[in-house]
XYZ file of C-alpha atoms in Angstrom:
597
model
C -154.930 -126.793 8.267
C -157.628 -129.236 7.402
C -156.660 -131.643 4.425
C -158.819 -133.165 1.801
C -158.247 -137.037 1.488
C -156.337 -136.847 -1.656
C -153.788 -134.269 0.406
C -150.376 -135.288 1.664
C -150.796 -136.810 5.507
C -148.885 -135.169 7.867
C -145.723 -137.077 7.800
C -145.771 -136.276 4.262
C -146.079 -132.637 4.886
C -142.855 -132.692 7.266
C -141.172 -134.890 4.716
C -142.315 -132.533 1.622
C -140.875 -129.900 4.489
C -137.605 -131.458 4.743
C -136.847 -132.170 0.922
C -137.577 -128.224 0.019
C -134.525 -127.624 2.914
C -132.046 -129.981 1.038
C -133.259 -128.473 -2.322
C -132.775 -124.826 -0.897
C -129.195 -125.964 0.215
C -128.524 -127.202 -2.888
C -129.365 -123.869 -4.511
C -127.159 -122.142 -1.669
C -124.101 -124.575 -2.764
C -124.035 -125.982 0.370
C -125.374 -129.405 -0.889
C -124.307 -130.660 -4.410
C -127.592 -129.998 -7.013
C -129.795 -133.100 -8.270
C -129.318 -135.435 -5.261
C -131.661 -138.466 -4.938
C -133.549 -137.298 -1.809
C -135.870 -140.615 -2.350
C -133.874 -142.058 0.648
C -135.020 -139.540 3.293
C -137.650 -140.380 5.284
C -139.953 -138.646 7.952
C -141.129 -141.433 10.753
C -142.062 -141.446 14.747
C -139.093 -141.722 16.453
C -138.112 -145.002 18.538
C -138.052 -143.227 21.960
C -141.045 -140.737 22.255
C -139.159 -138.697 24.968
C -137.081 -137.637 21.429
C -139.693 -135.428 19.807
C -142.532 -136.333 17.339
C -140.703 -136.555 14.220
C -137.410 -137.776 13.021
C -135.527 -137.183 10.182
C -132.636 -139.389 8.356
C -131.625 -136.888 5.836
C -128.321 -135.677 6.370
C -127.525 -139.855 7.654
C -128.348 -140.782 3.891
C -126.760 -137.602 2.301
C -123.595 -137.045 4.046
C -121.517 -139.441 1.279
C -122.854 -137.699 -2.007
C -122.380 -134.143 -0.282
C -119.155 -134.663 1.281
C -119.825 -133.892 4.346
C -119.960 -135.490 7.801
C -123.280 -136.281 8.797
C -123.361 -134.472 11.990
C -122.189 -131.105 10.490
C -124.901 -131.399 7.532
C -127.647 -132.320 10.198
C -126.759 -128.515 11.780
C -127.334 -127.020 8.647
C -130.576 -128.904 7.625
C -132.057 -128.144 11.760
C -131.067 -124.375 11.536
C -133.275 -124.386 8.276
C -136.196 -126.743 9.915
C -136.203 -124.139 12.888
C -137.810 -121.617 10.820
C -140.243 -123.738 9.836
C -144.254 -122.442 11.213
C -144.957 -125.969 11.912
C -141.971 -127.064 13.995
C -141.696 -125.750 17.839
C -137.906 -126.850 18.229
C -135.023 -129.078 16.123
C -132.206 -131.434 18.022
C -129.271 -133.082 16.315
C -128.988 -136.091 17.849
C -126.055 -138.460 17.592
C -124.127 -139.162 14.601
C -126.904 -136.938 12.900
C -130.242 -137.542 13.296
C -132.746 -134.827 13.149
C -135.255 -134.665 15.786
C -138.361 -132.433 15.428
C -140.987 -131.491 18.281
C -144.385 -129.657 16.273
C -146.563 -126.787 17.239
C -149.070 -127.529 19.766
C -151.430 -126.189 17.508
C -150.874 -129.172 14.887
C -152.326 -131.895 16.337
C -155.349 -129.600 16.776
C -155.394 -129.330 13.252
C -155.042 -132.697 12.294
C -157.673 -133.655 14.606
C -160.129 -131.099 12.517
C -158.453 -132.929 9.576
C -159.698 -136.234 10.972
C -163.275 -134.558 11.411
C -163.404 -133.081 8.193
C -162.704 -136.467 6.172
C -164.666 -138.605 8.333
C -164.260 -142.411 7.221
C -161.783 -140.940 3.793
C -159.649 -140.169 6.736
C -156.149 -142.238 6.068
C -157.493 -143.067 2.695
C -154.625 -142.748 0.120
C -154.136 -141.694 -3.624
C -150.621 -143.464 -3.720
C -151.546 -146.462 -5.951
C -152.612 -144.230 -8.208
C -155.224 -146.546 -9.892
C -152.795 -149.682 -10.405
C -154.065 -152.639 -11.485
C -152.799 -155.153 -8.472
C -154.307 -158.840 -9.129
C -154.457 -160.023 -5.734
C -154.594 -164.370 -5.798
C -155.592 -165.727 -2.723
C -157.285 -168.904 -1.223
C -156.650 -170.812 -4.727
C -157.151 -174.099 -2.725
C -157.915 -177.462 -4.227
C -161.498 -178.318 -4.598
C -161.464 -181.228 -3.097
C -163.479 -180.957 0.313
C -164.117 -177.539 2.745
C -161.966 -174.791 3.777
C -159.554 -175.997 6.707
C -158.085 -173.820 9.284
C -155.111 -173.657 7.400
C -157.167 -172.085 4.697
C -158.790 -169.840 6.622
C -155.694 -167.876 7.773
C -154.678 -167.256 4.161
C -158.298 -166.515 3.148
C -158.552 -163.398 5.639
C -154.518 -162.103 4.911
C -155.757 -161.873 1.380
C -159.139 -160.086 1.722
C -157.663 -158.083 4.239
C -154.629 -157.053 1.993
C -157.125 -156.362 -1.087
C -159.038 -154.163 1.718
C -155.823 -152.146 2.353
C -154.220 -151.885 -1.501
C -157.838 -150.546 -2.286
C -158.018 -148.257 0.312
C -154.609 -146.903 -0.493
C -155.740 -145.936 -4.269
C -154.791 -149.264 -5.952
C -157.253 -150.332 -8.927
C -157.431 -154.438 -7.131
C -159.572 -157.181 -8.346
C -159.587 -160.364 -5.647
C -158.913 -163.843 -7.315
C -159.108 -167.480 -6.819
C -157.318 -170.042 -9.303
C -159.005 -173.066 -9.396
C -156.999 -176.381 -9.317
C -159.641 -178.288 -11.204
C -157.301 -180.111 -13.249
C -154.493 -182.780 -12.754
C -154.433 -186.149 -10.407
C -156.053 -184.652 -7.182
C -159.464 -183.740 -9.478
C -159.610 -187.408 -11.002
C -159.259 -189.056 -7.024
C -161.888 -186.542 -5.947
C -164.040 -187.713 -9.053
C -163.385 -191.715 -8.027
C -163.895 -190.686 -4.245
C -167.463 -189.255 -5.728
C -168.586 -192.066 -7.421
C -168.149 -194.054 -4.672
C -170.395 -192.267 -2.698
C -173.099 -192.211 -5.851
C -172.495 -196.019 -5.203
C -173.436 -195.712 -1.671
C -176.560 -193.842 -2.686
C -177.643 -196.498 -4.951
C -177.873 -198.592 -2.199
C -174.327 -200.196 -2.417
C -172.336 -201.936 0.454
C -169.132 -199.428 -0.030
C -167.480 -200.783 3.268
C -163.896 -198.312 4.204
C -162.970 -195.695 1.898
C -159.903 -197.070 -0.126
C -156.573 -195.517 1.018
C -155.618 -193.244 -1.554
C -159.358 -191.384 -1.753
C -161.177 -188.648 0.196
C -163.086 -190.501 3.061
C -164.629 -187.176 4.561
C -168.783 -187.418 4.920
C -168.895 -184.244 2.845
C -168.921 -186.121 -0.557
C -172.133 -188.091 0.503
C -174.190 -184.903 -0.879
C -172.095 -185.232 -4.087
C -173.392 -188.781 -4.380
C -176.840 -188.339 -3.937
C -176.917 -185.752 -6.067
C -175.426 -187.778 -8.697
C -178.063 -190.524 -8.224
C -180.757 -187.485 -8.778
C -179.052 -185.964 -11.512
C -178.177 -189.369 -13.589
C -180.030 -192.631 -11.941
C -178.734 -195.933 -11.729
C -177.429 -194.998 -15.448
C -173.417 -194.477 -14.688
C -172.781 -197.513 -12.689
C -172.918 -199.594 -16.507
C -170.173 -196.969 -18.025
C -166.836 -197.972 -18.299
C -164.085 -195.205 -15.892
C -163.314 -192.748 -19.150
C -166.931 -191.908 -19.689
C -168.534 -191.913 -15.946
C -165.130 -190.105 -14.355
C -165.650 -186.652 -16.322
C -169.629 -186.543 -14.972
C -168.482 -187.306 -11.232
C -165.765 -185.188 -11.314
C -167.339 -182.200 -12.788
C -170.102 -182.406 -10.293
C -167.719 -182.906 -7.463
C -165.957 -179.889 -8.276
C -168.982 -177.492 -8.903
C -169.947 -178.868 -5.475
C -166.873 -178.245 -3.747
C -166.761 -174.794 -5.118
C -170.136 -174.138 -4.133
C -169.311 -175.670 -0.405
C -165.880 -173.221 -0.495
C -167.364 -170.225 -1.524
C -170.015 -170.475 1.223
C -167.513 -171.521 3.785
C -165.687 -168.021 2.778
C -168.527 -166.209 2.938
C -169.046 -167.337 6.171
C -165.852 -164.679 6.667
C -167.207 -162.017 4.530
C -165.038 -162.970 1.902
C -165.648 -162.625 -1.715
C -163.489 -162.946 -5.169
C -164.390 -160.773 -8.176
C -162.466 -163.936 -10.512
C -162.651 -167.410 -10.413
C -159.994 -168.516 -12.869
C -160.249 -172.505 -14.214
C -156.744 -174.335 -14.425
C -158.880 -176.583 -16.802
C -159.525 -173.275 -19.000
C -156.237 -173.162 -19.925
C -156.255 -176.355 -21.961
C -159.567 -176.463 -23.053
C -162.263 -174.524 -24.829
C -160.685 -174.551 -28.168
C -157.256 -172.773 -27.186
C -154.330 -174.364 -25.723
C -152.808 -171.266 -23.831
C -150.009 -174.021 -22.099
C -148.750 -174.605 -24.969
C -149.049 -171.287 -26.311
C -146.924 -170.014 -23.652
C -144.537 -172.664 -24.310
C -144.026 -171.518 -27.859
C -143.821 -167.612 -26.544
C -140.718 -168.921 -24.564
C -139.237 -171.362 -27.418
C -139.572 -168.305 -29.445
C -137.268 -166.203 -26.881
C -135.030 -168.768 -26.573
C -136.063 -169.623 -23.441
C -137.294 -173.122 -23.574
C -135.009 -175.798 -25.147
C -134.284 -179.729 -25.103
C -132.077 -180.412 -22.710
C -131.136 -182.546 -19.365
C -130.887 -181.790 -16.202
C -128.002 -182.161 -13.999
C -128.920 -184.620 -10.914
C -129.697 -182.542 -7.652
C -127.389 -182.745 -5.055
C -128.560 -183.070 -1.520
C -132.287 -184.006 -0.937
C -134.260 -185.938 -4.045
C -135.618 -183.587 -6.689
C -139.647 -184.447 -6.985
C -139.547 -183.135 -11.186
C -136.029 -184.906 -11.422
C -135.816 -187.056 -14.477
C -133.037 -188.337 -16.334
C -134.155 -187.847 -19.861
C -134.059 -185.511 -22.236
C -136.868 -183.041 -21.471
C -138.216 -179.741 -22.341
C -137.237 -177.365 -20.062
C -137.730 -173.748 -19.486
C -134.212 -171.502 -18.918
C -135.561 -170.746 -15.497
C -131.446 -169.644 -14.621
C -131.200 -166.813 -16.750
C -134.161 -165.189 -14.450
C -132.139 -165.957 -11.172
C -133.578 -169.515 -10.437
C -131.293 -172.217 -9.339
C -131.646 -175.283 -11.964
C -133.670 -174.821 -15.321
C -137.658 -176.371 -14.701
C -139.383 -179.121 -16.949
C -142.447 -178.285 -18.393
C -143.720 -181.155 -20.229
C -143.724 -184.710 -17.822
C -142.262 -187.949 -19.198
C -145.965 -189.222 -20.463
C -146.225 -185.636 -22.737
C -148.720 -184.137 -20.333
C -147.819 -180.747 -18.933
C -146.238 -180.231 -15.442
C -147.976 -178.066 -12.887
C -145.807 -175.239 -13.256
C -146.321 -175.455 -17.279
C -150.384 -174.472 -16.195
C -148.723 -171.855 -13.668
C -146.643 -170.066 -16.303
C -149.233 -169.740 -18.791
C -151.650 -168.897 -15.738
C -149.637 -165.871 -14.773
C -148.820 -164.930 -18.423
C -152.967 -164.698 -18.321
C -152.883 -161.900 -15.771
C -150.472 -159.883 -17.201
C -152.265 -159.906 -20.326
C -155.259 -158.931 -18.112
C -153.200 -156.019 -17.394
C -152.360 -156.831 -14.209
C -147.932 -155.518 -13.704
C -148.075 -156.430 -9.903
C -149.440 -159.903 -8.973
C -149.471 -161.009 -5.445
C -149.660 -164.574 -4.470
C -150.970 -165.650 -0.860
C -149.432 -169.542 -0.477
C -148.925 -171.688 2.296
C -145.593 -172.589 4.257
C -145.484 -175.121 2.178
C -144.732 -173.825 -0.853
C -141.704 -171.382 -0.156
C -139.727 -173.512 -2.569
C -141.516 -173.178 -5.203
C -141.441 -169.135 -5.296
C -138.092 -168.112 -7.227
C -139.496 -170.568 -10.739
C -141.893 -168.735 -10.792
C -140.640 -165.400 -10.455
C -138.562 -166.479 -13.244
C -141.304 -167.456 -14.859
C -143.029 -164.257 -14.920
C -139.973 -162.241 -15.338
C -139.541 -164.535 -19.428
C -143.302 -163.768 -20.086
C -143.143 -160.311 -19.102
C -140.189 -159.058 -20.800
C -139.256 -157.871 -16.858
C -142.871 -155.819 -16.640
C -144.379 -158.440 -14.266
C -143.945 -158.119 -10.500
C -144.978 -160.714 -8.486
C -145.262 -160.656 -4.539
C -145.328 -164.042 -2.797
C -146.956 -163.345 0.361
C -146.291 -166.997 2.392
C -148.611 -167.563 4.882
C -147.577 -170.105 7.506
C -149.139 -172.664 9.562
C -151.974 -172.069 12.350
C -151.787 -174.133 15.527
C -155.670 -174.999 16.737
C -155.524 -174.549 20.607
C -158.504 -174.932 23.525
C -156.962 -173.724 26.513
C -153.529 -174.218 25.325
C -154.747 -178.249 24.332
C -154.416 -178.992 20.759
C -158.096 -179.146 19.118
C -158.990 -182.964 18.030
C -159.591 -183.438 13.841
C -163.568 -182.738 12.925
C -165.413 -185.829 12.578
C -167.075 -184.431 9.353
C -163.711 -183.326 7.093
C -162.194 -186.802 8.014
C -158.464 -185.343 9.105
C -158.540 -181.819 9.799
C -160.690 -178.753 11.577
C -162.604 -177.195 9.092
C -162.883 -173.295 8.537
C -166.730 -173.238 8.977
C -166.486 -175.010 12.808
C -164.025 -172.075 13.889
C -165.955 -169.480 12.741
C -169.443 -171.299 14.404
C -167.405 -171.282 17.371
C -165.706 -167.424 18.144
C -167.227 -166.243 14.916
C -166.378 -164.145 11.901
C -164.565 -160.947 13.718
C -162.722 -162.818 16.353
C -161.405 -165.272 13.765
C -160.891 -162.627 11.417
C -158.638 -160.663 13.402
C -156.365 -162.749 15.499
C -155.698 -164.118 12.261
C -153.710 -160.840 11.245
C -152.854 -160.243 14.420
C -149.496 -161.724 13.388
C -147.333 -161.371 10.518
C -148.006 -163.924 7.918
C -144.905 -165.624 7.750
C -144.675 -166.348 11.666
C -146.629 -169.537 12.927
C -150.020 -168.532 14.639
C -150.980 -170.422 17.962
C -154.851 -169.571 17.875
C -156.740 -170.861 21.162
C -160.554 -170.472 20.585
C -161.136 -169.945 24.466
C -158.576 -167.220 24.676
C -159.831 -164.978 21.178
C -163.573 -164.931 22.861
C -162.207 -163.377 25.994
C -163.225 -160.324 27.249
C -159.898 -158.870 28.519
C -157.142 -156.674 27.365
C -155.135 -159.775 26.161
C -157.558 -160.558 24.108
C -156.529 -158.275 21.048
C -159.728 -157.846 18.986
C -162.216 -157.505 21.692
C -159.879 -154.659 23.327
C -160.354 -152.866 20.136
C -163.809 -153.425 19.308
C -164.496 -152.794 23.184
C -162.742 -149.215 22.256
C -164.659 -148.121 19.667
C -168.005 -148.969 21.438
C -166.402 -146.946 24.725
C -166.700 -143.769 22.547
C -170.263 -144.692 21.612
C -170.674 -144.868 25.129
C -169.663 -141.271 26.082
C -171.475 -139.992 23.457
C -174.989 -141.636 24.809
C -173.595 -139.783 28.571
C -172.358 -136.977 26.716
C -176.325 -136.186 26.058
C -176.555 -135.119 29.616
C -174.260 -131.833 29.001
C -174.619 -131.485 25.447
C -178.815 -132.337 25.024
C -178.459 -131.695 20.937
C -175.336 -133.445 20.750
C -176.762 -135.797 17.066
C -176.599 -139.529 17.496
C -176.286 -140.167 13.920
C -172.641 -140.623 12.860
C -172.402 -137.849 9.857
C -174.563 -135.039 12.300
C -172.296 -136.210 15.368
C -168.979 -135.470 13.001
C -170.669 -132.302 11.742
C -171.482 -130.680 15.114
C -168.149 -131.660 16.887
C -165.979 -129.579 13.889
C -165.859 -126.431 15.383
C -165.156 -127.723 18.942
C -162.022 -125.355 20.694
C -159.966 -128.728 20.175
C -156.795 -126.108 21.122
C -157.800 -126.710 24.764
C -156.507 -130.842 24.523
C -153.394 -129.941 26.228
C -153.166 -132.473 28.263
C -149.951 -134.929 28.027
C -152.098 -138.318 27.439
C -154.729 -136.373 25.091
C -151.763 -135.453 22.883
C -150.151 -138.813 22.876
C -153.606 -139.837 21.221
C -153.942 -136.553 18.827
C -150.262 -138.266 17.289
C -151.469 -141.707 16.964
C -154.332 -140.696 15.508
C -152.156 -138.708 12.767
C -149.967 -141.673 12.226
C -152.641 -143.897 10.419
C -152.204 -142.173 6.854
C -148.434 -142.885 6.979
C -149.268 -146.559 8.642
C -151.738 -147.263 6.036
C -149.403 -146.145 3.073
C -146.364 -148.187 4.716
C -148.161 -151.387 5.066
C -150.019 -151.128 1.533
C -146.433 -150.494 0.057
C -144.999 -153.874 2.249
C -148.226 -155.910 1.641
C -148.320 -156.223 5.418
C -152.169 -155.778 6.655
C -150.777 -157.018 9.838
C -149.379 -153.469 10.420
C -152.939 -152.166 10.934
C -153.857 -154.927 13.804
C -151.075 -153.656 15.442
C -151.816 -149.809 15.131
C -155.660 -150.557 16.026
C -154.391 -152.291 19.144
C -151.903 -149.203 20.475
C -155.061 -147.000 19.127
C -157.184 -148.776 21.334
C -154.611 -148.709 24.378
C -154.079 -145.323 24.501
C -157.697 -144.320 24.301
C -158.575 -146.913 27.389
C -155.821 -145.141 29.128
C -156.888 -141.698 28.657
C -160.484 -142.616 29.382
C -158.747 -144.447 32.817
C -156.679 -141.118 33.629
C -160.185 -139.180 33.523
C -161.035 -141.797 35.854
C -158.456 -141.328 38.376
C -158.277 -137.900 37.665
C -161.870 -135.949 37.491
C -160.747 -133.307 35.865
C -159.173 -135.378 32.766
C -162.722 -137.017 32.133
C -164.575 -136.683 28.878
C -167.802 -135.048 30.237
C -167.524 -132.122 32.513
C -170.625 -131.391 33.276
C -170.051 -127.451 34.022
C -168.244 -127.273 31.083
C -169.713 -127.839 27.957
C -166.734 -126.314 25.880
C -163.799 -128.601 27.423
C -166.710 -131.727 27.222
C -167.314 -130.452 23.413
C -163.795 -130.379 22.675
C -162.760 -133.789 24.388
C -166.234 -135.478 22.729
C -163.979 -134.079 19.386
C -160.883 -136.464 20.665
C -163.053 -139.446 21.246
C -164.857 -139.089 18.025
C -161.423 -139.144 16.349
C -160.458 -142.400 17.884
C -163.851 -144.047 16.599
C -163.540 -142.548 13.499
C -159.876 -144.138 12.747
C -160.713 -147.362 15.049
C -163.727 -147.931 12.472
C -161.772 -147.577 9.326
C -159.207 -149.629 10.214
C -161.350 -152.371 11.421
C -163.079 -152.126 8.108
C -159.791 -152.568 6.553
C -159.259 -155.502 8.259
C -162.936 -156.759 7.232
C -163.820 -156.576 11.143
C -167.045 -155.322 12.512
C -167.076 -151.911 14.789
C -169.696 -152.391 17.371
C -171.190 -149.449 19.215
C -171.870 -151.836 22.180
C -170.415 -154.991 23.783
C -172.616 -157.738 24.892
């Protein structure tokens, strides 16, 4: 059975399978009618040797049915037995359901992966959501670090994977171009315009940016404006250097990211909230007073550690407890002018208004604390509509051969993003920075991620899919009309006798192949792209070991050349790993080569 992209995967099918049996036990009396079956679950099981499928149903229905597990489990496997698609049913355990398939399905599901091409593993589950994906968001102060960088690519790559799973997502970046950090970068500026004016501007002051990348801020100020701003007094000269600075910095950022393919449909001002003629701060302060959620009050001291927004005063403070936060939040500072998490509320109250209902956040480690306020937050504003996802990202460690990388000369005090990439470039950085889960710290050695060897992650994969394009240019030799373009290539292998892949290695990659739609769907669902570095990579293994078997055994290899029909039918298999290998590196914003150099 060949499915259409917008069809349920396979592990769907089984599951859809296995949901009709409880409902048609139900109807027999032998289960109790209108149980939640959203429990039950189809998935791989942990030891292969088990079968290809396993079942939790009658673990997670037992209670509301009455029944012990193990008992149920018989009744739900007699029923599965009859099913066309399943070759044999074991109870296992307390009552787990373990199901071997038909030979014939994988066959199937390999057409299925012919027929759909690069829609293969695409999903309709988001259903068109709106998901505002915020990512990057950092100050604009100098270029993209390392740190950065890791967060940059998690974010594109998750915006890759909620898209391709049917999600309606738009990529954005808040800008922090407001607040104490902006008015520093705008002094740090002007001192540079100084230095282009010919001044003596001798260390950069503690307290200011000292990296060289502000010198082109300076000059261009001295083009822009002259020797005019050095007579105006700090009010009047500060917004002109500081504006400049920023549009620079945001230029220099958004080429730095594009150095990584990355792009963002929104660019959202923190300044825009306060200015342009509406105040949407304190609009969203007077939404909450309304509710009853903002009132005058003081806070308690902290115990433990120092508070940093600790003041003991009478202050206006947001009811942050009654949405499951720890200690009510200030949102106005002692001087009248808003706190940063006054700009934050009203900043998220912006996207649900958007119509965004799911918000995900990518932050650094350094912000964990900072998560449940805002929750809160968006829980007040939202009436409870709002999701937000805080995705925390944590640190990278910059290795050489296992020896920490010195600080670039040009940033001042940290590796910037744009070196690394010069250095192993866009792919290599791109995936060994998901080749980890987020919220584990990343050790990434620039010698080691340019490797060519199996421990080095992305070229293993990338060396896999340009190992297919290799049998396909020797493939010529048996198969002359065999079509080098992709779409003909697809077209002619469709009706290959894929029924004669019977061997045990060529089926272990027929069922990875079939478990990307279900991988895709679960890691779209957790906001985990990571999930698809990992697949790629045990993708990737089993098709170098089935291309090392044909190796060791000649009559396992992908070209026979007496036999066109076996060749025809294994050039079929390897077309399915480069089709799937492709996609997901595309996911992941990673190039597919068709050759290594």
């Amino acid at each position: 059975m060949v499915n259409s992209p917008s069809s349920p995967h396979l592990f769907a099918l089984i599951l859809g399978r296995v949901q009709a049996v409880c409902e048609a036990l139900a109807a027999e009396g032998a289960l109790p009618a209108g149980l939640d079956l959203s429990r039950v679950v189809v998935e791989p099981p942990k030891d292969p040797t088990h079968g290809d499928m396993a079942t939790n149903a009658a673990m997670v229905l037992a209670k509301e049915a009455k029944a012990k597990p193990r008992d149920l489990a018989e009744q739900i496997a007699a029923k599965l037995r009859a099913e066309p698609m399943v070759a044999k049913v074991d109870v296992a355990g307390p009552g787990f359901i373990n199901l071997t398939l038909q030979t014939k399905v994988w066959a199937d599901e390999l057409r299925a992966v012919l027929a759909q091409g690069s829609a293969y593993g695409r999903s309709a589950i988001g259903g068109g959501h709106k998901v505002n994906v915020e990512y990057v968001s950092a100050n604009p102060t100098g270029p993209m670090h390392v740190g950065h960088c890791r967060g940059a690519v998690f974010g594109d790559a998750l915006a890759n994977l909620l898209a391709f799973a049917g999600y309606d997502v738009t990529r954005e970046y808040y800008i922090n171009d407001a607040g104490a950090q902006v008015d520093v970068l705008g002094r740090s500026a002007f001192l540079r315009y100084q230095e282009a004016l010919g001044e003596e501007i001798g260390e950069i002051p503690e307290g200011l940016y000292p990296g060289d990348y502000l010198k082109p801020v300076g000059e261009a100020l001295k083009a822009e404006h002259g020797d005019r701003l050095r007579a105006l007094p700090e009010a009047e000269w500060l917004p002109i250097a500081r504006a400049k600075a920023i549009a620079m910095m945001m230029d220099m950022i958004r080429a730095d990211l594009a150095a990584l393919n990355i792009t963002h449909e929104e660019f959202f001002s923190e300044r825009s909230l306060i200015e342009g003629g509406t105040d949407r701060v304190a609009e969203t302060i007077a939404f909450l007073r309304a509710k009853g959620d903002v009132y005058e009050g003081r806070l308690p001291p902290p115990k433990g550690a120092p508070v940093d927004d600790y003041e003991d005063r009478e202050q206006t403070l947001f009811r942050a407890t009654a949405y499951g936060d720890d200690v009510d939040r200030p949102l106005l500072k002692s001087n009248g002018s808003y706190t940063y998490f006054a700009s934050d509320i009203a900043y998220h109250k912006t996207k649900f208004d958007r119509g965004y209902r799911t918000m995900v956040d990518v932050w650094g480690a350094d912000h964990g604390g900072y998560i449940k306020r805002v929750q809160a937050a968006i829980k007040a504003v939202t009436a409870g509509q709002g999701v937000l996802d805080v995705k925390i990202v944590q640190l990278v460690k910059l290795l050489r051969n296992g020896e920490p990388v010195k600080m670039s000369k040009r940033a001042g005090d940290f590796v910037t993003l744009r070196e690394v990439v010069e250095e192993v470039g866009c792919d290599a950085t791109r995936f060994m920075m998901l080749f980890r889960k987020n919220d584990a710290v990343l050790d990434f050695d620039l010698a080691k991620v340019i490797e060519q060897s199996k421990d080095n992650a992305v070229f293993y994969v990338q060396y896999g899919h340009a190992r297919g394009h290799s049998v396909f240019r020797n493939a010529r030799e048996v198969i002359p009309d065999l079509p080098e373009e992709p779409a003909a290539r697809i077209a002619f292998l469709r009706d290959a006798e894929v029924e004669r892949l019977t061997d045990s290695a060529e089926l272990d990659l027929l069922r990875r192949l079939a478990l990307y739609p279900r991988i895709v769907e679960a890691a779209a669902q957790a906001h985990e792209p990571h999930r698809i570095a990992f697949y790629l990579y045990e993708l990737a293994s089993e098709f170098h070991a089935l291309w090392t078997r044909g190796r060791d055994l000649p009559h396992l290899r992908f070209i026979i050349n007496n036999d066109a029909l076996i060749t025809k039918a294994r050039l079929a298999l390897v077309q399915g790993a480069v089709s799937v290998l492709a996609s997901g590196l595309a996911v992941l914003g990673v190039d597919a080569p068709t050759e290594m150099r």
